[in-house]
Each structure stands twice: as structure tokens, then as C-alpha cells.
Amino acid sequence: MSKTFKSGKKDLVIQYSVKHEQKIDCGGAYLKLLPGGKKFESTKFGGDTPYSVMFGPDICGSSNKRTHVILHYDKKDDNLLIKKNVGTEDDQVSHLYTLVLRPDNTFEVFVDNKSVRAGKLDDEFDFLPAKEIKDPDQSKPDDWVDEKKIADPEDKKPDGYDDIPMEIPDPDASKPDDWDDEDDGEWEAPMIDNPDYNGPWSPKMIDNPDYKGAWEHPMIANPEYEYDDNMYAVCKDGCTHVGFELWQVKSGTIFDDIIVTDSLEEAQKFAEETFFKKKDGEKEMFDEHQKKEKEREEAERAAMEDEDDMDGMGGMGGMGMDDFDMDDMDMGDEF
């Protein structure tokens, strides 16, 4: 970058445009904001290079479509992925992605300058430990009854219940007239389900008079919980470089209109001068191209159908030799 960005009492705004002209079906196109200063080795930049922010669309299939927001947190030495879904776009025209981190520990994501997600960093990222934890000194009492239903002690299995078979010979079946016991063996009626069989016996269930409800573990304040006023400060030591990470089944992603600033107003003005200045024209050109492609495909389909129709008619204009009366034809001189 032309100037180092260092977190302070100001916003961090990252903005760029992405175009998936290859009709992406599975892949990611992320911008990374990186520390390093003069020690940063661009030739060694890769997926394992430490970063402060990773931001951009992630698409795979029809159901997994989201905008990744990943922030590095020094206190955990970890990269934290936003827990809630952030919308994205997956068509073949350019779209503008904007991330804002604010000193009040809030964030906001815009797509094409429209807000698609906003909230508190501690609500939507795992920056902080839980405010409350289960009391380690408490456990469910041994005599706690949490079975809501019990078997009715008054319900007894009827005598002979287990002697009822699952199947019985079909009472409506009869030995065929042409059945020969010597040749065919002794005739037996086919078996059918027994209408009197009700499956293995089990007693009916009744409300448990000793039921105390589901036991809830008492909660206490987490002694390790401490709010961090500087969660937003991902560039506290300075961010100096921008990099891009791509993983794709089909290549063809284009990045443009990149700006890193401390002013959302400046970023939006820059977008008006770049992305939005060409947005409508690009869409018109894309729609016109799609229209021509559709017309070409329809023409090719029609030509193939005509060719298939001609093939189905056979040779000689669709007439076979059976259509000719050989007696009516002048075959010339006899030999």
C-alpha cells in the first residue's frame, strides 16, 4: 500500500470489486490485509502468510454462498471467522464488497453499497470467552428424577400373549384341484399376517409422579471473561500490504477498484468514480452478450432439428424404391 494503515480511534474500510466471468460454481476470491512493513517478502506470500483481515465471497454449489469475514486476534493467536451468514453474489458481472471495522467494536458489510450484515464484534466473532459458565462445584443430585414417563405398574401382560403367532395359515385358501400329494408333496396353506398379533408386549406409559423436570446446571460468572476494547484493532502494529487468495475449480476471477482507507465516505466516493461509473454499462453489455448467445444456441438447435428431420426422410427426397412402379418405368433397350 502507498501508506501504512495503523489502527487507532478511526474506522478501517476495505473495499474492492470482484467479477466471476467464468460463471463460478465452486471457489473463493478473498482480499487479505497484511502486516509486515519492509520485512514483508512478497515472493513468499501464500496461504500460510500471517494476515490481519481476510474478506470476500465464498461460493460452492447452490447452497453454500456467503461472504467470508475473518479477523486475526492476537490474544488468541487465531483467525476468527464470522459466525453468522453474510450474503454474496454469484453471477458473472462485477460486484462491490466493503468491510468496515469501527473503534466501538462494531462492523458492517456492504455489497454494491447496500448493507448486508452489521453487528458487534463480540456477538458475531469468538473474540471473548463466555460471560457465564456452568458452576464446576455443582452437579445433578443422585436422587434427581428426570424421567417424565414410567411404565404403569398396574398394567400386566395378558395370559397367553406370547403364544399369539405373527402369521397364520390363510383360512380362505384351499388345495388346488389338480394338486397331487405324491408328485407335489403335502399341500400347505400359504401364511398371512395374523390380525390378532400386536407385536412384542410393552406396558403402557403414565406420568411419573416423582418427575422433577429437566435438571439445569447452575451458571456462574466466568472468572476468565474480560471485555477487550481493542477487538477492532486488527492493524495495531500497522498493515502495509494487500494480497489476494484464490481457490477455484474454474479460473477467471477479476479484481478491481481496490481501496483501503479510514473513511467510509471516501470509499463510497471512490466507488462512484470507479465501480458505479461502469456498472450499468457492464450489465448492458453482459445482457446483450447473453441475448446473442441464446439466439445462437436456438439457431444451432433449430438447424440440428432440421438435419434430423431430413435424415429421417431417407434418400431420394424421402422416397424408397417401393414407391416406384417398375412396370411404368422406361428401362431402355433390352439386352
CSV table of C-alpha atoms in Angstrom, one decimal:
chain,number,residue,atom,x,y,z
A,1,MET,CA,0.0,0.0,0.0
A,2,SER,CA,1.2,3.6,-0.5
A,3,LYS,CA,0.6,4.3,3.2
A,4,THR,CA,0.6,2.1,6.3
A,5,PHE,CA,-2.7,1.8,8.0
A,6,LYS,CA,-2.5,1.6,11.8
A,7,SER,CA,-5.5,1.0,14.0
A,8,GLY,CA,-6.4,3.9,16.3
A,9,LYS,CA,-9.6,5.8,17.0
A,10,LYS,CA,-10.7,5.5,13.4
A,11,ASP,CA,-12.5,3.2,11.1
A,12,LEU,CA,-10.9,0.6,8.9
A,13,VAL,CA,-12.6,0.4,5.5
A,14,ILE,CA,-11.6,-2.3,2.9
A,15,GLN,CA,-13.3,-2.2,-0.5
A,16,TYR,CA,-12.9,-3.9,-3.8
A,17,SER,CA,-14.8,-5.3,-6.7
A,18,VAL,CA,-14.9,-8.9,-7.9
A,19,LYS,CA,-16.1,-10.3,-11.2
A,20,HIS,CA,-16.6,-14.1,-11.7
A,21,GLU,CA,-16.8,-14.0,-15.5
A,22,GLN,CA,-16.2,-17.8,-15.6
A,23,LYS,CA,-19.6,-18.5,-14.1
A,24,ILE,CA,-18.0,-19.7,-10.9
A,25,ASP,CA,-19.5,-22.9,-9.4
A,26,CYS,CA,-17.0,-23.5,-6.6
A,27,GLY,CA,-14.3,-21.2,-5.3
A,28,GLY,CA,-13.3,-18.2,-3.3
A,29,ALA,CA,-11.9,-14.8,-4.1
A,30,TYR,CA,-10.6,-13.1,-1.0
A,31,LEU,CA,-8.7,-9.9,-0.3
A,32,LYS,CA,-6.1,-10.1,2.5
A,33,LEU,CA,-4.8,-7.1,4.5
A,34,LEU,CA,-1.3,-7.9,5.7
A,35,PRO,CA,1.3,-6.7,8.2
A,36,GLY,CA,5.0,-6.8,7.6
A,37,GLY,CA,6.2,-3.5,6.5
A,38,LYS,CA,9.6,-3.5,4.8
A,39,LYS,CA,10.2,-7.1,6.1
A,40,PHE,CA,7.3,-8.4,4.1
A,41,GLU,CA,8.5,-10.9,1.4
A,42,SER,CA,6.0,-10.8,-1.4
A,43,THR,CA,7.7,-13.7,-3.2
A,44,LYS,CA,6.9,-16.0,-0.3
A,45,PHE,CA,3.3,-14.8,0.0
A,46,GLY,CA,0.9,-17.8,0.3
A,47,GLY,CA,-2.0,-19.3,2.2
A,48,ASP,CA,0.1,-19.6,5.4
A,49,THR,CA,1.3,-16.0,5.4
A,50,PRO,CA,0.0,-14.2,8.6
A,51,TYR,CA,-2.8,-11.7,7.8
A,52,SER,CA,-4.9,-9.2,9.7
A,53,VAL,CA,-8.1,-9.5,7.6
A,54,MET,CA,-9.4,-11.9,5.1
A,55,PHE,CA,-12.6,-10.8,3.3
A,56,GLY,CA,-14.5,-11.8,0.2
A,57,PRO,CA,-17.1,-14.1,-1.5
A,58,ASP,CA,-17.0,-17.8,-1.0
A,59,ILE,CA,-19.2,-20.0,-3.3
A,60,CYS,CA,-19.6,-23.7,-3.7
A,61,GLY,CA,-22.7,-25.2,-5.1
A,62,SER,CA,-26.2,-23.8,-4.9
A,63,SER,CA,-26.5,-23.7,-1.1
A,64,ASN,CA,-23.0,-22.6,0.1
A,65,LYS,CA,-22.9,-18.9,-0.8
A,66,ARG,CA,-21.5,-16.4,1.6
A,67,THR,CA,-19.1,-13.5,2.2
A,68,HIS,CA,-16.3,-14.6,4.4
A,69,VAL,CA,-15.1,-12.1,7.1
A,70,ILE,CA,-12.1,-13.4,9.0
A,71,LEU,CA,-10.2,-11.3,11.6
A,72,HIS,CA,-6.9,-12.1,13.3
A,73,TYR,CA,-6.9,-11.8,17.1
A,74,ASP,CA,-3.5,-11.6,18.7
A,75,LYS,CA,-4.7,-12.5,22.2
A,76,LYS,CA,-5.8,-15.9,20.9
A,77,ASP,CA,-3.3,-16.0,18.1
A,78,ASP,CA,-6.1,-17.2,15.9
A,79,ASN,CA,-8.1,-16.2,12.8
A,80,LEU,CA,-11.8,-15.8,13.7
A,81,LEU,CA,-14.5,-16.5,11.1
A,82,ILE,CA,-17.8,-14.6,11.5
A,83,LYS,CA,-20.4,-17.0,12.9
A,84,LYS,CA,-23.4,-15.7,11.1
A,85,ASN,CA,-24.1,-15.8,7.3
A,86,VAL,CA,-23.3,-12.8,5.2
A,87,GLY,CA,-24.9,-12.6,1.8
A,88,THR,CA,-22.9,-12.6,-1.5
A,89,GLU,CA,-23.4,-12.5,-5.3
A,90,ASP,CA,-22.5,-15.3,-7.7
A,91,ASP,CA,-23.4,-14.1,-11.2
A,92,GLN,CA,-21.0,-13.1,-14.0
A,93,VAL,CA,-20.9,-9.3,-13.5
A,94,SER,CA,-18.8,-7.2,-11.1
A,95,HIS,CA,-19.9,-6.6,-7.5
A,96,LEU,CA,-18.5,-4.3,-4.9
A,97,TYR,CA,-17.6,-5.6,-1.5
A,98,THR,CA,-17.0,-3.3,1.5
A,99,LEU,CA,-16.0,-4.1,5.1
A,100,VAL,CA,-16.0,-1.5,7.9
A,101,LEU,CA,-14.4,-2.1,11.3
A,102,ARG,CA,-15.2,0.6,13.8
A,103,PRO,CA,-13.5,1.7,17.1
A,104,ASP,CA,-16.7,1.0,19.0
A,105,ASN,CA,-16.1,-2.7,18.2
A,106,THR,CA,-18.8,-3.0,15.6
A,107,PHE,CA,-18.6,-4.0,12.0
A,108,GLU,CA,-20.6,-3.7,8.8
A,109,VAL,CA,-20.5,-5.4,5.4
A,110,PHE,CA,-21.8,-3.9,2.2
A,111,VAL,CA,-22.4,-5.5,-1.2
A,112,ASP,CA,-22.9,-3.0,-4.0
A,113,ASN,CA,-23.1,-0.3,-1.3
A,114,LYS,CA,-26.0,-2.0,0.4
A,115,SER,CA,-25.6,-3.1,4.0
A,116,VAL,CA,-26.0,-6.9,4.2
A,117,ARG,CA,-24.7,-7.5,7.8
A,118,ALA,CA,-23.9,-5.4,10.8
A,119,GLY,CA,-23.3,-6.0,14.5
A,120,LYS,CA,-21.0,-6.2,17.5
A,121,LEU,CA,-17.7,-8.0,17.1
A,122,ASP,CA,-18.1,-9.9,20.4
A,123,ASP,CA,-21.6,-11.1,19.3
A,124,GLU,CA,-20.6,-12.4,15.9
A,125,PHE,CA,-17.0,-13.5,16.4
A,126,ASP,CA,-15.3,-15.6,19.1
A,127,PHE,CA,-13.1,-12.9,20.4
A,128,LEU,CA,-14.1,-13.3,24.1
A,129,PRO,CA,-14.8,-16.2,26.4
A,130,ALA,CA,-18.4,-16.8,27.5
A,131,LYS,CA,-19.6,-14.3,30.2
A,132,GLU,CA,-21.1,-17.2,32.2
A,133,ILE,CA,-20.0,-20.8,32.7
A,134,LYS,CA,-21.5,-23.9,34.4
A,135,ASP,CA,-20.7,-23.9,38.1
A,136,PRO,CA,-18.0,-26.6,38.4
A,137,ASP,CA,-18.9,-27.2,42.0
A,138,GLN,CA,-22.5,-28.2,41.1
A,139,SER,CA,-23.7,-31.5,39.6
A,140,LYS,CA,-27.1,-33.2,39.3
A,141,PRO,CA,-28.2,-34.8,42.6
A,142,ASP,CA,-28.1,-38.5,42.6
A,143,ASP,CA,-31.8,-38.7,43.6
A,144,TRP,CA,-32.9,-36.3,40.8
A,145,VAL,CA,-35.7,-37.8,38.8
A,146,ASP,CA,-35.9,-36.6,35.2
A,147,GLU,CA,-37.9,-39.4,33.6
A,148,LYS,CA,-41.1,-37.8,32.6
A,149,LYS,CA,-42.9,-41.1,31.9
A,150,ILE,CA,-42.7,-44.5,33.5
A,151,ALA,CA,-44.3,-47.9,32.8
A,152,ASP,CA,-47.7,-48.4,34.5
A,153,PRO,CA,-47.0,-50.8,37.4
A,154,GLU,CA,-50.7,-51.9,37.2
A,155,ASP,CA,-50.5,-52.9,33.6
A,156,LYS,CA,-49.9,-56.6,33.2
A,157,LYS,CA,-49.2,-58.7,30.2
A,158,PRO,CA,-52.3,-60.8,29.3
A,159,ASP,CA,-52.1,-64.6,29.7
A,160,GLY,CA,-51.1,-66.3,26.5
A,161,TYR,CA,-49.9,-63.0,24.9
A,162,ASP,CA,-46.6,-64.5,23.8
A,163,ASP,CA,-48.3,-67.6,22.3
A,164,ILE,CA,-50.0,-65.5,19.6
A,165,PRO,CA,-48.1,-66.2,16.3
A,166,MET,CA,-47.1,-63.4,13.9
A,167,GLU,CA,-48.5,-65.4,10.9
A,168,ILE,CA,-51.3,-68.0,10.4
A,169,PRO,CA,-52.3,-70.2,7.5
A,170,ASP,CA,-54.7,-68.4,5.2
A,171,PRO,CA,-58.2,-69.6,6.2
A,172,ASP,CA,-59.6,-68.8,2.8
A,173,ALA,CA,-57.0,-70.8,0.9
A,174,SER,CA,-57.8,-74.3,-0.4
A,175,LYS,CA,-55.8,-77.1,-2.0
A,176,PRO,CA,-56.0,-76.8,-5.8
A,177,ASP,CA,-58.0,-79.5,-7.6
A,178,ASP,CA,-55.0,-80.6,-9.6
A,179,TRP,CA,-52.7,-80.9,-6.6
A,180,ASP,CA,-51.1,-84.3,-6.4
A,181,ASP,CA,-49.7,-85.2,-3.0
A,182,GLU,CA,-47.4,-87.8,-4.4
A,183,ASP,CA,-45.9,-85.5,-7.0
A,184,ASP,CA,-46.3,-82.2,-5.3
A,185,GLY,CA,-45.9,-83.1,-1.7
A,186,GLU,CA,-48.3,-82.5,1.2
A,187,TRP,CA,-50.2,-79.3,0.5
A,188,GLU,CA,-49.9,-76.4,3.0
A,189,ALA,CA,-52.0,-73.3,3.0
A,190,PRO,CA,-49.9,-70.0,2.4
A,191,MET,CA,-49.2,-67.9,5.5
A,192,ILE,CA,-50.7,-64.5,6.1
A,193,ASP,CA,-50.3,-61.8,8.8
A,194,ASN,CA,-52.2,-62.7,12.0
A,195,PRO,CA,-54.7,-59.9,12.7
A,196,ASP,CA,-54.6,-60.8,16.4
A,197,TYR,CA,-50.8,-60.3,16.7
A,198,ASN,CA,-49.9,-56.9,18.1
A,199,GLY,CA,-46.1,-57.2,18.3
A,200,PRO,CA,-44.0,-57.6,21.4
A,201,TRP,CA,-45.8,-56.6,24.6
A,202,SER,CA,-44.9,-53.5,26.5
A,203,PRO,CA,-46.8,-51.8,29.3
A,204,LYS,CA,-48.5,-48.5,28.8
A,205,MET,CA,-46.7,-45.4,30.0
A,206,ILE,CA,-48.0,-43.0,32.6
A,207,ASP,CA,-46.8,-39.7,34.1
A,208,ASN,CA,-44.1,-40.2,36.6
A,209,PRO,CA,-45.3,-38.8,40.0
A,210,ASP,CA,-41.7,-38.2,41.1
A,211,TYR,CA,-40.7,-36.3,38.0
A,212,LYS,CA,-38.9,-33.1,38.9
A,213,GLY,CA,-38.3,-31.7,35.4
A,214,ALA,CA,-35.1,-31.4,33.4
A,215,TRP,CA,-32.1,-30.5,35.6
A,216,GLU,CA,-30.4,-27.2,34.7
A,217,HIS,CA,-26.8,-26.7,35.6
A,218,PRO,CA,-26.4,-23.5,37.7
A,219,MET,CA,-24.4,-20.8,35.9
A,220,ILE,CA,-21.8,-18.5,37.4
A,221,ALA,CA,-19.8,-15.6,36.1
A,222,ASN,CA,-16.8,-16.7,34.1
A,223,PRO,CA,-13.7,-15.5,36.0
A,224,GLU,CA,-11.8,-15.6,32.7
A,225,TYR,CA,-14.2,-13.2,31.0
A,226,GLU,CA,-12.8,-9.7,30.3
A,227,TYR,CA,-14.1,-7.3,27.7
A,228,ASP,CA,-11.5,-6.1,25.2
A,229,ASP,CA,-11.9,-2.5,24.0
A,230,ASN,CA,-9.4,-3.2,21.1
A,231,MET,CA,-11.0,-6.1,19.3
A,232,TYR,CA,-11.4,-3.9,16.2
A,233,ALA,CA,-7.6,-3.0,16.2
A,234,VAL,CA,-6.5,-5.7,13.7
A,235,CYS,CA,-3.8,-3.4,12.4
A,236,LYS,CA,-2.5,-2.1,15.8
A,237,ASP,CA,1.1,-2.8,14.6
A,238,GLY,CA,0.4,-1.5,11.1
A,239,CYS,CA,-0.9,-3.1,7.9
A,240,THR,CA,1.2,-2.5,4.9
A,241,HIS,CA,0.2,-4.8,2.1
A,242,VAL,CA,-2.8,-6.1,0.2
A,243,GLY,CA,-2.8,-9.7,-1.2
A,244,PHE,CA,-5.4,-11.9,-2.8
A,245,GLU,CA,-6.1,-15.6,-2.1
A,246,LEU,CA,-7.9,-17.6,-4.8
A,247,TRP,CA,-9.0,-21.2,-4.9
A,248,GLN,CA,-11.2,-22.2,-7.8
A,249,VAL,CA,-12.3,-25.1,-9.9
A,250,LYS,CA,-12.6,-22.7,-12.9
A,251,SER,CA,-10.3,-19.7,-13.3
A,252,GLY,CA,-11.4,-16.3,-14.4
A,253,THR,CA,-12.0,-14.0,-11.4
A,254,ILE,CA,-11.1,-10.3,-11.8
A,255,PHE,CA,-10.3,-7.9,-9.0
A,256,ASP,CA,-10.6,-4.1,-9.4
A,257,ASP,CA,-11.5,-0.8,-7.6
A,258,ILE,CA,-9.4,-1.5,-4.5
A,259,ILE,CA,-9.2,1.0,-1.7
A,260,VAL,CA,-8.1,0.8,2.0
A,261,THR,CA,-9.0,3.8,4.0
A,262,ASP,CA,-10.3,5.2,7.3
A,263,SER,CA,-13.3,6.8,5.8
A,264,LEU,CA,-16.5,5.1,4.5
A,265,GLU,CA,-17.4,8.4,2.8
A,266,GLU,CA,-14.1,8.4,0.9
A,267,ALA,CA,-14.6,4.7,-0.1
A,268,GLN,CA,-18.1,5.4,-1.4
A,269,LYS,CA,-16.9,8.4,-3.3
A,270,PHE,CA,-14.2,6.3,-4.9
A,271,ALA,CA,-16.8,3.6,-5.8
A,272,GLU,CA,-18.9,6.3,-7.6
A,273,GLU,CA,-15.8,7.3,-9.6
A,274,THR,CA,-14.8,3.7,-10.5
A,275,PHE,CA,-17.2,0.8,-9.9
A,276,PHE,CA,-20.6,2.5,-10.3
A,277,LYS,CA,-19.4,4.6,-13.3
A,278,LYS,CA,-19.0,1.4,-15.3
A,279,LYS,CA,-21.6,-0.9,-13.5
A,280,ASP,CA,-24.6,-0.1,-15.8
A,281,GLY,CA,-22.6,-0.3,-19.0
A,282,GLU,CA,-21.1,-3.6,-18.0
A,283,LYS,CA,-24.6,-5.1,-17.2
A,284,GLU,CA,-26.0,-3.9,-20.6
A,285,MET,CA,-23.0,-5.4,-22.4
A,286,PHE,CA,-23.4,-8.7,-20.5
A,287,ASP,CA,-27.2,-8.8,-21.2
A,288,GLU,CA,-26.6,-8.2,-24.9
A,289,HIS,CA,-24.0,-10.9,-25.0
A,290,GLN,CA,-26.3,-13.3,-23.2
A,291,LYS,CA,-29.1,-12.4,-25.7
A,292,LYS,CA,-26.8,-13.1,-28.7
A,293,GLU,CA,-25.6,-16.4,-27.1
A,294,LYS,CA,-29.2,-17.5,-26.6
A,295,GLU,CA,-30.1,-16.6,-30.2
A,296,ARG,CA,-27.1,-18.5,-31.5
A,297,GLU,CA,-27.9,-21.6,-29.4
A,298,GLU,CA,-31.5,-21.5,-30.6
A,299,ALA,CA,-30.4,-21.2,-34.2
A,300,GLU,CA,-28.0,-24.2,-33.8
A,301,ARG,CA,-30.7,-26.2,-32.2
A,302,ALA,CA,-33.1,-25.5,-35.0
A,303,ALA,CA,-30.5,-26.4,-37.6
A,304,MET,CA,-29.9,-29.7,-35.9
A,305,GLU,CA,-33.6,-30.4,-35.7
A,306,ASP,CA,-33.9,-29.7,-39.5
A,307,GLU,CA,-31.0,-32.0,-40.2
A,308,ASP,CA,-32.6,-34.8,-38.0
A,309,ASP,CA,-35.8,-34.4,-40.0
A,310,MET,CA,-34.0,-34.7,-43.3
A,311,ASP,CA,-32.2,-37.8,-42.1
A,312,GLY,CA,-35.5,-39.4,-41.1
A,313,MET,CA,-36.9,-39.0,-44.6
A,314,GLY,CA,-34.3,-41.3,-46.2
A,315,GLY,CA,-32.7,-40.8,-49.6
A,316,MET,CA,-34.3,-39.5,-52.8
A,317,GLY,CA,-36.4,-36.9,-51.1
A,318,GLY,CA,-37.9,-39.4,-48.7
A,319,MET,CA,-39.0,-41.9,-51.4
A,320,GLY,CA,-37.9,-45.5,-51.1
A,321,MET,CA,-37.7,-48.0,-54.0
A,322,ASP,CA,-41.0,-49.4,-53.0
A,323,ASP,CA,-42.6,-46.1,-54.1
A,324,PHE,CA,-41.8,-46.8,-57.8
A,325,ASP,CA,-43.9,-48.9,-60.1
A,326,MET,CA,-41.2,-50.7,-62.1
A,327,ASP,CA,-43.7,-51.6,-64.9
A,328,ASP,CA,-44.3,-47.9,-65.6
A,329,MET,CA,-40.6,-47.0,-66.0
A,330,ASP,CA,-38.9,-46.9,-69.4
A,331,MET,CA,-35.9,-49.1,-68.7
A,332,GLY,CA,-34.4,-48.6,-72.2
A,333,ASP,CA,-33.4,-51.3,-74.7
A,334,GLU,CA,-33.4,-54.9,-73.6
A,335,PHE,CA,-30.2,-56.8,-73.5
